Coordinates of C-alpha atoms in Angstrom, one line a residue:
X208 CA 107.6 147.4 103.7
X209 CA 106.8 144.8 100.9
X210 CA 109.2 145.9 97.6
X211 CA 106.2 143.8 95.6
X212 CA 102.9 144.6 96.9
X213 CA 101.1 144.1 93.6
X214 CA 99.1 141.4 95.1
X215 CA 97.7 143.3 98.2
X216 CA 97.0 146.2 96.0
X217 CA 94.8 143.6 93.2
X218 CA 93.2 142.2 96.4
X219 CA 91.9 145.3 97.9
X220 CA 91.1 146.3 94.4
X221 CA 93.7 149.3 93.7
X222 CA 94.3 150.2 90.2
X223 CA 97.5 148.4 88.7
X224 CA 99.8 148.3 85.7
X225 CA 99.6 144.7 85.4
X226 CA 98.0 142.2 87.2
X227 CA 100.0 139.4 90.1
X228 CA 100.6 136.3 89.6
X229 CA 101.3 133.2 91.9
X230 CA 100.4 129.2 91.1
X231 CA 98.5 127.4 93.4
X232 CA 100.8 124.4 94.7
X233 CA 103.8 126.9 93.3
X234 CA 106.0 125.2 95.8
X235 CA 106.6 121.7 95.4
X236 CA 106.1 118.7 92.6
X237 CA 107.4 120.1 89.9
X238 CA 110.8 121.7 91.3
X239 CA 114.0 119.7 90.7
X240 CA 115.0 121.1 94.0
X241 CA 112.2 119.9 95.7
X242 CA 112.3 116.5 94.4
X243 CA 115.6 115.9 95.8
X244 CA 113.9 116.6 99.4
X245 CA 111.0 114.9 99.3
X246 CA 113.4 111.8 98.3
X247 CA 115.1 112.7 101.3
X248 CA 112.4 113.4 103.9
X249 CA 108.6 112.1 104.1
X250 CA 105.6 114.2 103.3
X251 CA 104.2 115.2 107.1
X252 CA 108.2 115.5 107.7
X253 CA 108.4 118.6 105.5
X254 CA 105.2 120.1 107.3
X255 CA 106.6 119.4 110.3
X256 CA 109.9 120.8 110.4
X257 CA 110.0 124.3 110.2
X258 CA 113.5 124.9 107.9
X259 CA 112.2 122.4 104.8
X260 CA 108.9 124.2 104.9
X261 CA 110.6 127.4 104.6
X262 CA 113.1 126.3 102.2
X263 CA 110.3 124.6 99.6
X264 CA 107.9 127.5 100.0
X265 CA 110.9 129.7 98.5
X266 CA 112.2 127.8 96.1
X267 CA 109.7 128.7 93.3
X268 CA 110.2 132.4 94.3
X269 CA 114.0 132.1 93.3
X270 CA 113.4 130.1 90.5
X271 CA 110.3 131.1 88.8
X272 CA 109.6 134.9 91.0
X273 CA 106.0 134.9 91.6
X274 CA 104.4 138.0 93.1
X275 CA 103.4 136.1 96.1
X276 CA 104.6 133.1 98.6
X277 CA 102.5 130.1 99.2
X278 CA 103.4 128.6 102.9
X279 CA 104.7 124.9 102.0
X280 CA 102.2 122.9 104.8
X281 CA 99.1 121.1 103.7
X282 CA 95.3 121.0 104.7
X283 CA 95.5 117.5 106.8
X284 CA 97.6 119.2 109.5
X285 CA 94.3 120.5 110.9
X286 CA 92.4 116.9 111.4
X287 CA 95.7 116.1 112.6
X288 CA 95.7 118.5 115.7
X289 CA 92.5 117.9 116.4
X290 CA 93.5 114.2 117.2
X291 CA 92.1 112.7 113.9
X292 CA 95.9 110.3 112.9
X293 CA 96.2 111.3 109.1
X294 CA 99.0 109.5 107.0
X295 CA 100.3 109.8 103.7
X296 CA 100.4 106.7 101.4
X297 CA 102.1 105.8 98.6
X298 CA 99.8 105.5 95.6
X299 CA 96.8 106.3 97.6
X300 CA 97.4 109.8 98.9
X301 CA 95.8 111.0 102.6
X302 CA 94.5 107.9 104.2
X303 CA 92.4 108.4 107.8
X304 CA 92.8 104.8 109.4
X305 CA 89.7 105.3 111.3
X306 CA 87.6 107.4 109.8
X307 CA 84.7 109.0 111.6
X308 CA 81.3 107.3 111.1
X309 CA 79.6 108.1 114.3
X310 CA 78.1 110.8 117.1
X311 CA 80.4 108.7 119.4
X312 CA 83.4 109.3 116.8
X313 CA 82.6 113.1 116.6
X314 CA 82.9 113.6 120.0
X315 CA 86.0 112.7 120.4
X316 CA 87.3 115.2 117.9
X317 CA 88.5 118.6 119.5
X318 CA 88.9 121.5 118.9
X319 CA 93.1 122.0 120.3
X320 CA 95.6 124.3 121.8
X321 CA 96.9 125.8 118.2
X322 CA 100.2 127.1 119.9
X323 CA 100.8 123.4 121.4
X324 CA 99.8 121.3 118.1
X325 CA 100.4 123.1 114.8
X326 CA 102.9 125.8 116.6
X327 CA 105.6 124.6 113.6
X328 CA 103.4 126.1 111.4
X329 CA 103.8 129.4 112.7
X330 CA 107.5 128.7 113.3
X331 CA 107.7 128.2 109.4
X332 CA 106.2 131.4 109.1
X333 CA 108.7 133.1 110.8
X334 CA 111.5 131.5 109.0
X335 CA 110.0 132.3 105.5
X336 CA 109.3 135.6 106.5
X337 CA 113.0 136.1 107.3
X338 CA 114.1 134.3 104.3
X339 CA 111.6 136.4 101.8
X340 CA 113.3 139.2 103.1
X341 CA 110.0 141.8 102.4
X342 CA 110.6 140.8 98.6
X343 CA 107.1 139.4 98.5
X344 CA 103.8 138.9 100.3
X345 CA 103.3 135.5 102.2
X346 CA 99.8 133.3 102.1
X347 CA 99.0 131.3 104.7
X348 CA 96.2 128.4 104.1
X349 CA 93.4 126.1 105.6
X350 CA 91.0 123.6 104.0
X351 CA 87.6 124.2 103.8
X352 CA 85.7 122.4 106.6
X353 CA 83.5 120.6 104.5
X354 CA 86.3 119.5 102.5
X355 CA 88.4 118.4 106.0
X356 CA 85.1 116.8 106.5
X357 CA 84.9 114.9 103.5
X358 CA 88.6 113.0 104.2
X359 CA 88.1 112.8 108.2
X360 CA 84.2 110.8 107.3
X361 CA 85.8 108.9 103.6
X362 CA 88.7 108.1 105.0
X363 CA 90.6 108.6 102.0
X364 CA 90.7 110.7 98.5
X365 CA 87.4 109.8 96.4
X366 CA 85.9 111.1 92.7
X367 CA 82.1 111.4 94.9
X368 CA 83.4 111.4 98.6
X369 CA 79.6 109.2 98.3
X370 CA 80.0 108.2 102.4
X371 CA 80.8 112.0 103.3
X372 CA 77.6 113.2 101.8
X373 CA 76.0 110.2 103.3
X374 CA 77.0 110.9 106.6
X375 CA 75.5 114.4 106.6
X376 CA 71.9 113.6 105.2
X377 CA 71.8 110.4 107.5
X378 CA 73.2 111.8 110.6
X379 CA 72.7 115.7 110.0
X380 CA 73.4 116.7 113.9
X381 CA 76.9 114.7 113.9
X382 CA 77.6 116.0 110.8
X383 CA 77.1 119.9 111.7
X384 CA 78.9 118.9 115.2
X385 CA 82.2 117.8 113.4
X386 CA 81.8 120.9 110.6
X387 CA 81.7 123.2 113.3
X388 CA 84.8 121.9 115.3
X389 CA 86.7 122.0 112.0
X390 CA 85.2 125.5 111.7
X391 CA 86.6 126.8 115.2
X392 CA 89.8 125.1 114.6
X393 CA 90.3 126.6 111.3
X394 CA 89.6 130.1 112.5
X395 CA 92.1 129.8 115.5
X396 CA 94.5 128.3 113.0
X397 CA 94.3 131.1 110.2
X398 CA 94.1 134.3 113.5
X399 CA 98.1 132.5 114.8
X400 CA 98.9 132.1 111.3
X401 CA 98.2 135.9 110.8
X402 CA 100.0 136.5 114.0
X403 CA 103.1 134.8 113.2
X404 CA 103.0 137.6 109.9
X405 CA 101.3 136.1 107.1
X406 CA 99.8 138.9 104.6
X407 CA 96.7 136.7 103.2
X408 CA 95.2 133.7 103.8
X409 CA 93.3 131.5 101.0
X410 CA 90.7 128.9 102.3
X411 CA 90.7 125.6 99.7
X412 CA 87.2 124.2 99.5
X413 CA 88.6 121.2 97.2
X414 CA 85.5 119.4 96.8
X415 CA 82.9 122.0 97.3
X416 CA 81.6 121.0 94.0
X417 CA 81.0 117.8 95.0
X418 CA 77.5 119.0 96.6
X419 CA 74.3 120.7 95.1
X420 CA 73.6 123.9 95.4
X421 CA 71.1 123.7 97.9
X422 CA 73.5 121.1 100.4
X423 CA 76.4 123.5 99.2
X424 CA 75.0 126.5 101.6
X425 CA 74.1 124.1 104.2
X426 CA 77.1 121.8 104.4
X427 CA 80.2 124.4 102.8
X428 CA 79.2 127.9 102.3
X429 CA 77.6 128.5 105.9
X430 CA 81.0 127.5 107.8
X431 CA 83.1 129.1 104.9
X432 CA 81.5 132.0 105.5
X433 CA 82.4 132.1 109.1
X434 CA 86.1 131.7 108.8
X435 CA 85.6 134.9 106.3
X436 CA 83.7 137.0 108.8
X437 CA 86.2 136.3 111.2
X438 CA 89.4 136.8 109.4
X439 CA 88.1 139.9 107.4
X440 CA 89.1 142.6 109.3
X441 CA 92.3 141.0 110.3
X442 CA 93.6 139.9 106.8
X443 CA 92.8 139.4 103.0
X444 CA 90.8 136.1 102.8
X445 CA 90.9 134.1 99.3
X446 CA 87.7 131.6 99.2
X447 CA 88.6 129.2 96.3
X448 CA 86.1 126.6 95.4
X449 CA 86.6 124.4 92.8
X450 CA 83.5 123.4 91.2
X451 CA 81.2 125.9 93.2
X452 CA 80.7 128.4 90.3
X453 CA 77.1 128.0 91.3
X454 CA 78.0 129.7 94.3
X455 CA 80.2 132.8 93.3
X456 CA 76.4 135.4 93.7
X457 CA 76.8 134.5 97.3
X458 CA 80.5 134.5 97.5
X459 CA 80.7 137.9 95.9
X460 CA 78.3 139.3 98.5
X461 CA 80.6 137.8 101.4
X462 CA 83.7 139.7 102.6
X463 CA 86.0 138.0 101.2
X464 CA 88.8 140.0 99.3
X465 CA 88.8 137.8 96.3
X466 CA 87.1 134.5 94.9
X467 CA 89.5 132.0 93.5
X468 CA 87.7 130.5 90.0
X469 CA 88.7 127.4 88.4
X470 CA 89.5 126.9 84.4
X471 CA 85.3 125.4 84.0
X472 CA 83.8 128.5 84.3
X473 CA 84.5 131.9 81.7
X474 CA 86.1 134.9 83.1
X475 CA 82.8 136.9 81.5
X476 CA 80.4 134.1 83.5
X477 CA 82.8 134.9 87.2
X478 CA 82.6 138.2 86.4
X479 CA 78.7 138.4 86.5
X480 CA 77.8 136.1 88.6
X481 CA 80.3 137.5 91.7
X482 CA 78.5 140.4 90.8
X483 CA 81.2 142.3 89.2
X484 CA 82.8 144.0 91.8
X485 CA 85.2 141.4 93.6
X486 CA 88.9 140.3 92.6
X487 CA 88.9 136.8 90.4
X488 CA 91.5 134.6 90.8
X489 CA 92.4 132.1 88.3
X490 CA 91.7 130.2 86.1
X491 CA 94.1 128.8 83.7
X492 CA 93.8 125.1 83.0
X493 CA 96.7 123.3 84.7
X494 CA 97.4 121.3 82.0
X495 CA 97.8 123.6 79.8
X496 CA 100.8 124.2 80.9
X497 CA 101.9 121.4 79.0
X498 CA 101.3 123.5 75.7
X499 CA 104.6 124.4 73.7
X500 CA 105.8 128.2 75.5
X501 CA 104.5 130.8 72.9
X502 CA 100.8 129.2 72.8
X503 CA 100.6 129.2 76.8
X504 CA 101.6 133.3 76.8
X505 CA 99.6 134.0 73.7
X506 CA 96.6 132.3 76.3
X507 CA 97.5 134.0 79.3
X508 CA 97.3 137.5 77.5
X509 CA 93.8 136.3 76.4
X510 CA 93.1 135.1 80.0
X511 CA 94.2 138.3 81.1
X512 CA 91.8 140.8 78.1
X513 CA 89.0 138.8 79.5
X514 CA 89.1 139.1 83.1
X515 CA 90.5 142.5 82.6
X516 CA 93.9 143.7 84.5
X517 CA 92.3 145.2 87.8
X518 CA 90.7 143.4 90.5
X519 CA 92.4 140.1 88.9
X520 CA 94.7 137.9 90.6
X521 CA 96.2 135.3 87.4
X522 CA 96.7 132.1 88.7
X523 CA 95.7 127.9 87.8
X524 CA 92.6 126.8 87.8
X525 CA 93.7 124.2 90.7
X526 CA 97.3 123.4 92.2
X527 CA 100.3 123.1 89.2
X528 CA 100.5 119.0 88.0
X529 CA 103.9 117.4 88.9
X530 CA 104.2 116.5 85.1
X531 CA 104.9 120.4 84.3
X532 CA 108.1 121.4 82.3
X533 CA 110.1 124.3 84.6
X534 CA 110.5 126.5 81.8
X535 CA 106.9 126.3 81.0
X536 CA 106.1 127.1 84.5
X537 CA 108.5 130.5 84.4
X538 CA 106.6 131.2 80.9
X539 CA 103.4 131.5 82.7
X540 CA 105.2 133.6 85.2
X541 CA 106.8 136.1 82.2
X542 CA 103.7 136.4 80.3
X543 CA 101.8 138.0 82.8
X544 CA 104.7 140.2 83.8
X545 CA 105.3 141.1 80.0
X546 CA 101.6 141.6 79.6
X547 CA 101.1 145.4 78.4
X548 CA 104.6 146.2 77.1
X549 CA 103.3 145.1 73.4

């Protein structure tokens, strides 16, 4: 039994005396402590081996004590197993040295053995669960497929991802072929990850927003929606879209247990156009966490009046910037735990 359940109870909607609280990206650039490993050992190096993904994905629990675990992996491990080579450069982020661009390239994507490929995924699983010791919940994570899509097609990071979209109005059938393998990957992934004893799981649909609405339910929402209906009854599922406001109506009719909302959009607009009856996550503005202490927990009481304490999850608006002061990051922590003792 968890000795913090606060954010299972938020996410199947329970009454609560205060709302949870975790930070997107809560495990990693910021930390001291996880500097001095990522000096030591290269990015796909921590994903890879099963004791540094534990460690990092517990350090901002004893340091910070969120009311919830994010596994320390990242999204690219997927194109990886499905035989897409993904590497991590310096000053340019994910790069794909041969990014897909054709039928002929799609085929050769597949769909893999989880077990065999991402297995140290699950193997970090365990070891966090043992290291967490029940003190909180564990989420487990995937990328969206449209954003996996939009690296494996780019080939890198991009402010439009301008060759992804092309891709999908100029060769539609390729493009729904790949989405779909990402798709049946993504829902083996997340089942083994639930396996191996996660208690949520939070799809990231990074650059969702990138598309219109219309291409958005064609190209994102459809296979999103998938990985929900299968997940639903096996796990809490978290759909965060950044960007995809426009899209929260038909995300709050979904069965997801809670809709992630990003620091552009009001807690009054998510709250009516999800319909009302969902749990919000979000949405504080990152940076703000550069604001001096008293002015970032006199905003996260706001945050928290407007979105109202039950069926809220408080979290960033997107993942925590490396440039964040520790102590502010605790102080976002402590104001939603001191929230209602005034």
């Amino acid at each position: 039994m968890l000795k913090n359940d606060l954010f299972l109870k938020a996410l199947k909607g329970e009454t609560v005396q205060r709302p949870p609280v975790w930070m997107m990206r809560q495990a990693g650039r910021y930390l001291p402590e996880f500097i001095e490993l990522r000096d030591k050992y290269d990015f796909f190096t921590r994903c890879q081996t099963p004791e540094l993904a534990a460690e990092i994905t517990v350090q901002p629990i004893r340091r910070i004590a969120p009311d919830a675990a994010i596994l320390f992996s990242d999204i690219l491990v997927v194109p990886q197993a499905m035989g897409i080579e993904v590497l991590m450069k310096e000053n340019i982020g994910p790069f794909i040295p041969n990014p897909i661009r054709s039928m002929a390239d799609v085929q050769r994507v597949y769909v893999p053995d989880i077990q065999e490929s991402l297995g140290y995924v699950m193997d970090a699983i365990k070891l966090t669960k043992e290291m967490l010791n029940d003190e909180v919940p564990l989420i487990g994570f995937a990328g969206s497929p449209w954003t996996i899509f939009c690296y494996a097609v780019e080939g890198r990071g991009s402010k439009s991802f301008d060759m992804a979209k092309g891709f999908c109005f100029s060769n539609p059938v390729a493009a729904h072929s790949l989405l779909q393998k990402i798709t049946d990957t993504t829902i083996l992934y997340l089942k083994e990850k639930v396996k191996a004893g996660v208690n949520a799981v939070q799809i990231f649909d990074s650059w969702g927003g990138m598309l219109s609405p219309v291409d958005y339910q064609e190209f994102s929402w459809k296979y999103i929606n998938q990985i929900v209906e299968a997940l639903a009854d096996l796990t809490p599922v978290i759909v965060f879209g950044k960007g995809c406001w426009f899209a929260l109506n038909e995300m709050g009719k979904s069965r997801a247990s809670a809709l992630g909302v990003d620091w552009t959009c009001s807690a009054r607009n998510a709250r009516y156009l999800s319909g009302g009856n969902i749990t919000l996550q979000g949405n504080f503005d990152p940076s703000r966490l550069l604001s001096p202490i008293p002015t970032i927990k006199k905003m996260v009481h706001e945050m928290i009046d407007e979105f109202g304490k039950d069926k809220y999850v408080v979290n960033l608006g997107h993942g925590i910037l490396p440039n964040i002061p520790v102590d502010h990051a605790k102080a976002f922590i402590d104001a939603v735990k001191e929230y209602g003792q005034y």
